[in-house]
GROMACS .gro file of C-alpha atoms in nm:
model
  142
    1MET     CA    1  -1.296  -1.334   0.799
    2THR     CA    2  -1.652  -1.206   0.783
    3ASP     CA    3  -1.753  -0.860   0.677
    4ARG     CA    4  -1.874  -0.806   1.040
    5THR     CA    5  -1.542  -0.867   1.176
    6LEU     CA    6  -1.370  -0.641   0.923
    7ARG     CA    7  -1.628  -0.365   1.009
    8SER     CA    8  -1.530  -0.393   1.377
    9LYS     CA    9  -1.164  -0.307   1.294
   10ARG     CA   10  -1.006   0.022   1.213
   11ARG     CA   11  -1.025   0.088   0.836
   12GLN     CA   12  -0.760   0.227   0.606
   13VAL     CA   13  -0.688   0.259   0.236
   14GLY     CA   14  -0.380   0.149   0.044
   15ALA     CA   15  -0.236   0.161  -0.295
   16LEU     CA   16  -0.075  -0.143  -0.476
   17CYS     CA   17   0.139   0.058  -0.723
   18TRP     CA   18   0.262  -0.134  -1.019
   19ILE     CA   19   0.417  -0.114  -1.364
   20LEU     CA   20   0.491  -0.357  -1.651
   21ALA     CA   21   0.891  -0.365  -1.677
   22ASP     CA   22   1.084  -0.537  -1.941
   23GLU     CA   23   0.953  -0.858  -2.094
   24ASP     CA   24   0.607  -0.772  -1.942
   25GLN     CA   25   0.694  -0.854  -1.601
   26ILE     CA   26   0.506  -0.674  -1.311
   27GLN     CA   27   0.693  -0.475  -1.076
   28PHE     CA   28   0.553  -0.319  -0.758
   29LEU     CA   29   0.652  -0.003  -0.569
   30LEU     CA   30   0.688  -0.043  -0.203
   31VAL     CA   31   0.786   0.213   0.064
   32THR     CA   32   0.933   0.177   0.397
   33SER     CA   33   0.716   0.249   0.708
   34ARG     CA   34   0.812   0.541   0.912
   35ASP     CA   35   0.818   0.361   1.253
   36THR     CA   36   0.981   0.025   1.174
   37GLY     CA   37   1.147   0.068   0.825
   38ARG     CA   38   0.965  -0.251   0.700
   39TRP     CA   39   0.839  -0.260   0.344
   40VAL     CA   40   0.484  -0.189   0.284
   41THR     CA   41   0.243  -0.044   0.032
   42PRO     CA   42   0.141   0.316   0.073
   43LYS     CA   43  -0.153   0.326   0.291
   44GLY     CA   44  -0.324   0.568   0.542
   45ASN     CA   45  -0.652   0.665   0.698
   46ARG     CA   46  -0.969   0.723   0.479
   47MET     CA   47  -1.017   1.082   0.406
   48LYS     CA   48  -1.333   1.280   0.458
   49GLY     CA   49  -1.459   1.429   0.122
   50LEU     CA   50  -1.276   1.174  -0.092
   51ALA     CA   51  -1.376   0.838  -0.206
   52ASP     CA   52  -1.167   0.560  -0.081
   53ALA     CA   53  -1.000   0.502  -0.424
   54GLU     CA   54  -0.911   0.875  -0.431
   55ALA     CA   55  -0.765   0.852  -0.076
   56ALA     CA   56  -0.556   0.562  -0.170
   57ALA     CA   57  -0.414   0.770  -0.479
   58GLU     CA   58  -0.346   1.045  -0.235
   59GLU     CA   59  -0.145   0.800  -0.008
   60ALA     CA   60   0.039   0.687  -0.305
   61MET     CA   61   0.151   1.035  -0.405
   62GLU     CA   62   0.222   1.135  -0.040
   63GLU     CA   63   0.435   0.842   0.054
   64ALA     CA   64   0.580   0.718  -0.275
   65GLY     CA   65   0.565   1.010  -0.509
   66ALA     CA   66   0.352   0.801  -0.760
   67THR     CA   67   0.044   0.887  -0.978
   68GLY     CA   68  -0.112   0.679  -1.229
   69LEU     CA   69  -0.430   0.496  -1.342
   70LEU     CA   70  -0.642   0.402  -1.039
   71SER     CA   71  -0.884   0.110  -0.989
   72SER     CA   72  -1.222   0.224  -0.878
   73GLU     CA   73  -1.289  -0.086  -0.669
   74PRO     CA   74  -1.058  -0.249  -0.420
   75ILE     CA   75  -0.847  -0.550  -0.525
   76GLY     CA   76  -0.851  -0.694  -0.179
   77THR     CA   77  -0.795  -0.637   0.186
   78PHE     CA   78  -0.522  -0.703   0.427
   79THR     CA   79  -0.496  -0.669   0.797
   80TYR     CA   80  -0.201  -0.567   1.024
   81ASP     CA   81  -0.125  -0.448   1.373
   82LYS     CA   82  -0.112  -0.073   1.369
   83ARG     CA   83   0.118   0.077   1.624
   84LEU     CA   84  -0.055   0.350   1.828
   85SER     CA   85   0.101   0.594   2.056
   86GLY     CA   86   0.316   0.417   2.326
   87LYS     CA   87   0.308   0.044   2.283
   88ALA     CA   88  -0.055  -0.007   2.209
   89ARG     CA   89  -0.160  -0.188   1.897
   90ARG     CA   90  -0.479  -0.199   1.695
   91LEU     CA   91  -0.579  -0.450   1.426
   92THR     CA   92  -0.640  -0.247   1.114
   93ALA     CA   93  -0.799  -0.355   0.783
   94VAL     CA   94  -0.652  -0.205   0.468
   95ASP     CA   95  -0.869  -0.191   0.150
   96VAL     CA   96  -0.612  -0.199  -0.136
   97TYR     CA   97  -0.654  -0.022  -0.467
   98ALA     CA   98  -0.441  -0.089  -0.774
   99ILE     CA   99  -0.259   0.204  -0.932
  100HIS     CA  100  -0.079   0.155  -1.286
  101VAL     CA  101   0.189   0.404  -1.217
  102THR     CA  102   0.244   0.656  -1.506
  103HIS     CA  103   0.458   0.907  -1.332
  104LEU     CA  104   0.710   0.930  -1.039
  105PHE     CA  105   0.811   1.253  -0.883
  106ASP     CA  106   1.166   1.325  -0.792
  107ARG     CA  107   1.014   1.507  -0.486
  108TRP     CA  108   0.719   1.414  -0.294
  109PRO     CA  109   0.585   1.513   0.060
  110GLU     CA  110   0.734   1.218   0.249
  111ALA     CA  111   1.044   1.175   0.055
  112HIS     CA  112   1.258   1.257   0.357
  113GLU     CA  113   1.078   0.995   0.576
  114ARG     CA  114   1.068   0.690   0.366
  115GLU     CA  115   1.260   0.500   0.100
  116ARG     CA  116   1.080   0.368  -0.203
  117ARG     CA  117   1.186   0.090  -0.436
  118TRP     CA  118   1.065  -0.125  -0.712
  119PHE     CA  119   1.030  -0.506  -0.672
  120SER     CA  120   0.970  -0.790  -0.874
  121ARG     CA  121   0.672  -0.994  -0.781
  122MET     CA  122   0.869  -1.257  -0.590
  123ASP     CA  123   1.092  -0.999  -0.421
  124ALA     CA  124   0.790  -0.787  -0.316
  125ILE     CA  125   0.625  -1.118  -0.166
  126GLU     CA  126   0.934  -1.172   0.031
  127ALA     CA  127   0.973  -0.800   0.131
  128VAL     CA  128   0.629  -0.761   0.304
  129ASP     CA  129   0.545  -0.896   0.633
  130GLU     CA  130   0.163  -0.932   0.620
  131PRO     CA  131   0.053  -1.278   0.479
  132GLU     CA  132  -0.267  -1.126   0.313
  133LEU     CA  133  -0.064  -0.869   0.131
  134LYS     CA  134   0.180  -1.142   0.021
  135ARG     CA  135  -0.127  -1.316  -0.126
  136LEU     CA  136  -0.260  -1.012  -0.290
  137ILE     CA  137   0.070  -0.944  -0.459
  138ALA     CA  138   0.104  -1.302  -0.565
  139GLY     CA  139  -0.243  -1.310  -0.715
  140PHE     CA  140  -0.248  -0.970  -0.870
  141ALA     CA  141  -0.314  -0.951  -1.251
  142PRO     CA  142  -0.374  -0.609  -1.437
   0.00000   0.00000   0.00000
């Protein structure tokens, strides 16, 4: 996919939240989407006045109650069909920033709307639907 193609799509930012668990195994924090209940990374629209990395961190806090050490550059991009009002869909590109989670809040803004769960790398790859996101998770190295 060319840069020009990506620019022609709707753009969002997302957070790949991770920790090192027992035996130095990476785990990923995923949340359920509000509309379909599928497992996804926290993501959302770019925010005026915030750098994209900061907006990704804000999405991680709002959707998953997670904060931590944020990468300043995206680790990759994935695309998905965003459901708009009615039955319309729009191809959306998500620039993903890694967040090494240092704190999870018991209460967070969207706790009543989403489930959050830690996944092993293999389970996270299986849980998400988007092929490009599967590849990002598979290839992620802190």
